[in-house]
Coordinates of C-alpha atoms in Angstrom, one line a residue:
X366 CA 36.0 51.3 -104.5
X367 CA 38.6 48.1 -104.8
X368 CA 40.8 48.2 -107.4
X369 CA 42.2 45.5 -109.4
X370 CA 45.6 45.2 -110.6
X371 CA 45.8 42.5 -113.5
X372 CA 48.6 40.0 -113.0
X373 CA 51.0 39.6 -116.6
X374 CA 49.8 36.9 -118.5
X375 CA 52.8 34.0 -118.6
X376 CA 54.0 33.5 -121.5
X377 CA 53.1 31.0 -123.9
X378 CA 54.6 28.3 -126.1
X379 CA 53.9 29.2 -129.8
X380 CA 54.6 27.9 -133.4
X381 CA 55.2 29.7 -136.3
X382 CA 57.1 29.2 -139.6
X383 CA 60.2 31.7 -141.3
X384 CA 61.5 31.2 -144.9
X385 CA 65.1 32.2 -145.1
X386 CA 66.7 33.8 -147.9
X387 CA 68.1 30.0 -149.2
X388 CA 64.5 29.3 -149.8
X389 CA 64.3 26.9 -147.1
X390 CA 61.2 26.7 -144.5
X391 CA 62.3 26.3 -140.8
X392 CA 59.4 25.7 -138.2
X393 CA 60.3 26.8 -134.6
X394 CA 59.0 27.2 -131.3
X395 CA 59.0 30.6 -129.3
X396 CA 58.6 31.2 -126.0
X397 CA 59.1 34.2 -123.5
X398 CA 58.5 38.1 -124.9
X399 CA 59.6 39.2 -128.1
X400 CA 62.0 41.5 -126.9
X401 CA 63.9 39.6 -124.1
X402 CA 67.4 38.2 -124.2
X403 CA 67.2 36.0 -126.3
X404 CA 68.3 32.3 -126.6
X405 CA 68.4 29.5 -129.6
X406 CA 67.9 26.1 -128.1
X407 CA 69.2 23.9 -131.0
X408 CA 68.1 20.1 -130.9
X409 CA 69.7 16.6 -131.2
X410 CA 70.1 14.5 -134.4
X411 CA 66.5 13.1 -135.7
X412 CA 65.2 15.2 -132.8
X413 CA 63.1 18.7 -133.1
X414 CA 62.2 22.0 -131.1
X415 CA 59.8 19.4 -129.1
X416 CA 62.8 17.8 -127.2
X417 CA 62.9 21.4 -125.3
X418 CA 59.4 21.7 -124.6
X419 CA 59.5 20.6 -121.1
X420 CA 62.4 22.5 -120.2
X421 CA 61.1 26.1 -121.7
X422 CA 58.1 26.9 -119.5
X423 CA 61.3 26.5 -116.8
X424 CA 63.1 29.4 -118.4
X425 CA 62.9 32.9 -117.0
X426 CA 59.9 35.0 -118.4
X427 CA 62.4 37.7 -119.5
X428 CA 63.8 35.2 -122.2
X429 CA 62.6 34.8 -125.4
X430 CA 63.6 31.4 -126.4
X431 CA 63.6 30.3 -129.3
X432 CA 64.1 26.6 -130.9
X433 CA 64.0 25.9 -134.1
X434 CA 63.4 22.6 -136.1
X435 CA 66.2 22.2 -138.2
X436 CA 66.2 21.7 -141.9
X437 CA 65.2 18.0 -142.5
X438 CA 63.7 17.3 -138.9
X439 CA 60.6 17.5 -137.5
X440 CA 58.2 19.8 -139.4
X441 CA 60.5 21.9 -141.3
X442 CA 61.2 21.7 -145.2
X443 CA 63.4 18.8 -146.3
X444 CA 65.7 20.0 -149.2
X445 CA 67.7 17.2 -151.0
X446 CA 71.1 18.6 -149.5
X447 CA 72.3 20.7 -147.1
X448 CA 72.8 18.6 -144.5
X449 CA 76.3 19.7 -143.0
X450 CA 77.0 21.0 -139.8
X451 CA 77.5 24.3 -141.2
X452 CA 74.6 24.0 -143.4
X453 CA 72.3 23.9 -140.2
X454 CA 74.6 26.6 -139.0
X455 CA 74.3 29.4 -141.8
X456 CA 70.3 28.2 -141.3
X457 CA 70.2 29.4 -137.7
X458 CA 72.5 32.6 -138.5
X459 CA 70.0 33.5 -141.9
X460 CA 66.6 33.0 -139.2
X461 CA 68.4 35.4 -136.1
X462 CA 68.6 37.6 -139.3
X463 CA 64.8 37.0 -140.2
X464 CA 63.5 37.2 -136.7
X465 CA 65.9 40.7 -136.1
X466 CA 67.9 38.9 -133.8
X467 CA 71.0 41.0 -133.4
X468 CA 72.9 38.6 -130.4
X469 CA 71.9 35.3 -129.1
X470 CA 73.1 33.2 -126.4
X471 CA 73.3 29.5 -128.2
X472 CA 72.2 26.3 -126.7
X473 CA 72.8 23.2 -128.4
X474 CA 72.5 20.0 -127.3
X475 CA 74.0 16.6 -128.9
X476 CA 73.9 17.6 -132.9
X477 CA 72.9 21.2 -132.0
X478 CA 76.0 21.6 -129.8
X479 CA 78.0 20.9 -132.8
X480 CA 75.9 23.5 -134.8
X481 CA 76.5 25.6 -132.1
X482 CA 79.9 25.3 -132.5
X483 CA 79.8 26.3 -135.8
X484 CA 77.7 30.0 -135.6
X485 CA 80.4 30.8 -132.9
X486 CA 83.0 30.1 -135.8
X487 CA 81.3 31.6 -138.4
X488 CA 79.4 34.6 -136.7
X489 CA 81.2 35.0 -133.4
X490 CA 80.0 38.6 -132.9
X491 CA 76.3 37.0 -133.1
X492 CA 76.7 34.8 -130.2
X493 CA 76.4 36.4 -126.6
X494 CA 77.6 32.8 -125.1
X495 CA 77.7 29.1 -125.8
X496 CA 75.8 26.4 -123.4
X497 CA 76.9 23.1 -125.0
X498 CA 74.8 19.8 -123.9
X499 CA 76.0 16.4 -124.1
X500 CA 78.9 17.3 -126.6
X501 CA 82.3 16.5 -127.4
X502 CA 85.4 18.2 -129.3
X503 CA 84.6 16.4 -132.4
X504 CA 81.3 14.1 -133.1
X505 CA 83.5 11.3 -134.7
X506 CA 84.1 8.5 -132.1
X507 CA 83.9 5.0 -132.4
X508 CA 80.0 4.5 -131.2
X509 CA 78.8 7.5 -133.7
X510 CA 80.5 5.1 -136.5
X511 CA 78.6 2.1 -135.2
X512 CA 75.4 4.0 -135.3
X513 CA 76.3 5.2 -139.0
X514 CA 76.4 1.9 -139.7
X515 CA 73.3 1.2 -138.5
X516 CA 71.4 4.4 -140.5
X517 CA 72.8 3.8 -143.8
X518 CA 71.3 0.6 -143.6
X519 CA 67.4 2.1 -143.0
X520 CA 64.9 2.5 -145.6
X521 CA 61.1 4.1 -145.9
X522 CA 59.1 3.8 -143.7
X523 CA 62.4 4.2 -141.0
X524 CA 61.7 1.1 -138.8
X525 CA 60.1 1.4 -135.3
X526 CA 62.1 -0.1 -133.2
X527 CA 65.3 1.3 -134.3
X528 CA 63.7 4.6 -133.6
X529 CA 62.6 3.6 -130.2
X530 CA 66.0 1.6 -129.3
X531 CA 68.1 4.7 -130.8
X532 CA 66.3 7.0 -128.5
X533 CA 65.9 5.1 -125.6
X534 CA 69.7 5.0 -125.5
X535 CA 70.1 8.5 -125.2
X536 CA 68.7 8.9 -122.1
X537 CA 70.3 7.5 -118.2
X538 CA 67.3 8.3 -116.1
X539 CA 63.7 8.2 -116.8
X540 CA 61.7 10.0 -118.8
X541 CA 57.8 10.3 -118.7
X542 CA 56.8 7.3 -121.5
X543 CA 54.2 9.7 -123.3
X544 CA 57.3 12.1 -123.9
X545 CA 59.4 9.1 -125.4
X546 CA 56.7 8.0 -127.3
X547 CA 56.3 11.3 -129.3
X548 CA 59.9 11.9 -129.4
X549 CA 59.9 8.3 -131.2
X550 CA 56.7 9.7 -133.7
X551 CA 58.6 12.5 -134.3
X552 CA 62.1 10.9 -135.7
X553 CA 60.4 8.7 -137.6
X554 CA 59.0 11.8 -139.7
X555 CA 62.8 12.1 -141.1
X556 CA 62.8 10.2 -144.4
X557 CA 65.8 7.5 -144.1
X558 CA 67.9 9.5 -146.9
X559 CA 67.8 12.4 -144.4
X560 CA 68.9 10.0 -141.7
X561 CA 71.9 9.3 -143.5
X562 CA 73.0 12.5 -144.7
X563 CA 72.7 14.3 -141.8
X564 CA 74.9 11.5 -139.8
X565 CA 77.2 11.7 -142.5
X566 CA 77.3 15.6 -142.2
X567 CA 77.8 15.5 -138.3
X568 CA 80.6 12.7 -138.3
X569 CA 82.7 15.0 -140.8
X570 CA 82.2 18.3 -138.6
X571 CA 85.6 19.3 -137.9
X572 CA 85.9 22.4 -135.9
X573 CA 88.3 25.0 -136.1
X574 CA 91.2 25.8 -133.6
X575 CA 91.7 28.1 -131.8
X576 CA 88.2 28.5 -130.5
X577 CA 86.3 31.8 -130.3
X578 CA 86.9 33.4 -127.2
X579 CA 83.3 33.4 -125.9
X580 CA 81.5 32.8 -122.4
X581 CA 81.3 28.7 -122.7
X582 CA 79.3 26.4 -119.7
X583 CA 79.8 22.5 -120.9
X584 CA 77.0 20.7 -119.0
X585 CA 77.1 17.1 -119.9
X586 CA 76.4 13.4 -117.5
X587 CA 79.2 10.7 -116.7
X588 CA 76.7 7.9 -118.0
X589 CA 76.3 9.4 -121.6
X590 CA 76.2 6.8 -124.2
X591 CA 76.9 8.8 -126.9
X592 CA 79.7 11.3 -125.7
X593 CA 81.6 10.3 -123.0
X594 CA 82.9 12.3 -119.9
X595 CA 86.3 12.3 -121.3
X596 CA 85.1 13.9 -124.3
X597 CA 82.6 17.1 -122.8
X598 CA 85.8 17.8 -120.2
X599 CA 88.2 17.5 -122.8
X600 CA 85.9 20.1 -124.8
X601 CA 85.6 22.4 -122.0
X602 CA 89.2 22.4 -122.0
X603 CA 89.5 23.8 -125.3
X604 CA 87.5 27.5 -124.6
X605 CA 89.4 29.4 -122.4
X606 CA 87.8 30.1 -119.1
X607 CA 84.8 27.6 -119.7
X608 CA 82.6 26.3 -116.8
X609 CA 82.1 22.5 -116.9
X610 CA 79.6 20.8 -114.9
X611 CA 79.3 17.0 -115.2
X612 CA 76.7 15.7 -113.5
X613 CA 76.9 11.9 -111.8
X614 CA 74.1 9.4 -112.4

């Protein structure tokens, strides 16, 4: 007699819904087992838990990863405040709470990074390590005032192209078109109000100093539109013992 040995099933991208003790709906993506190491994968502005699902199936089948839609973006609830970086922040600390999730390591890229930034401030002993994409020591810089500019100026329905021309400049290599276009479908689901506040929110972020004392790795590019170079070494600098990687092209 032959007998079989079944091979584990891979694990599967799945989307489910937590209400947090604010009262506010957050939509998020899961992948990995429920009980590996887990990780928060925290998206850009206007962006969602979508811009990391090409990357998680890549992840190590121990982790659980998790990446939430933050309040006001893609298809979580979209209170009328709330829109700080700490506001996103005390979000993500309340949902490790809902979803028993005692340490994390947090990713965050562009926005998120900043968020990121934030839990480490707020609830250092909840963050196992900080991997900070595309990011700077402060989000206020000439180009972010520029594009604030640009968003208080948007109305309902949030115009196409702006959409398309805001995040086709976020990107220096290229990027499968179907990807793009629902990255584009997606941003335009945040009403323009939302687009305002939340840019308003991120340009006032101010982090604390000293930083917490937690295992950092800064990975950023030297064409990045938004943050330079400059900026994601000059952030590195400011964690003690942080890895930088800066990659060229």
């Amino acid at each position: 007699m032959v007998h079989f040995t079944a091979a584990p099933m891979a694990p599967i991208l799945t989307v489910s819904d937590v209400t947090l003790p604010n009262g506010v709906r957050l939509s998020y993506t899961q992948y990995g087992p429920k009980h590996g190491d887990a990780v928060f994968l925290l998206h850009g502005y206007s962006d969602s838990a979508f811009s990391f699902s090409r990357i998680m199936p890549l992840l190590p089948s121990s982790i659980r990863a998790i990446a939430p839609d933050l309040r006001g973006h893609g298809t979580s609830d979209r209170p009328a405040s709330g829109y700080r970086i700490d506001d996103f922040a005390a979000d993500v600390v309340q949902m490790m709470d809902a979803l028993r999730v005692p340490r994390a390591t947090i990713v965050g890229h562009s926005m998120g990074s900043f968020v990121a930034q934030s839990i480490a401030e707020r609830a250092p002993e909840r963050v196992s390590g900080l991997v900070l994409l595309g990011s700077a020591p402060v989000p206020a810089n000439p180009g972010m005032f520029e594009l604030q500019k640009e968003v208080n100026r948007l109305t309902d329905p949030v115009d196409l192209e702006f959409v398309r021309a805001f995040q086709y400049s976020t990107i220096a290599q290229p990027v499968p078109e179907a990807f793009m276009d629902a990255a584009v479908a997606n941003s335009r689901k945040m009403p323009a109000a939302i687009w305002q506040l939340a840019m308003r929110g991120l340009i006032e972020f101010k982090p604390a100093l000293p930083r917490p004392k937690r295992p950092v790795l800064v990975i950023g590019g030297d064409r990045d539109a938004v943050f330079s170079a400059a900026e994601q070494t000059a952030l590195a600098a400011e964690y003690a013992g942080a890895e930088l990687n800066i990659f060229d092209g």
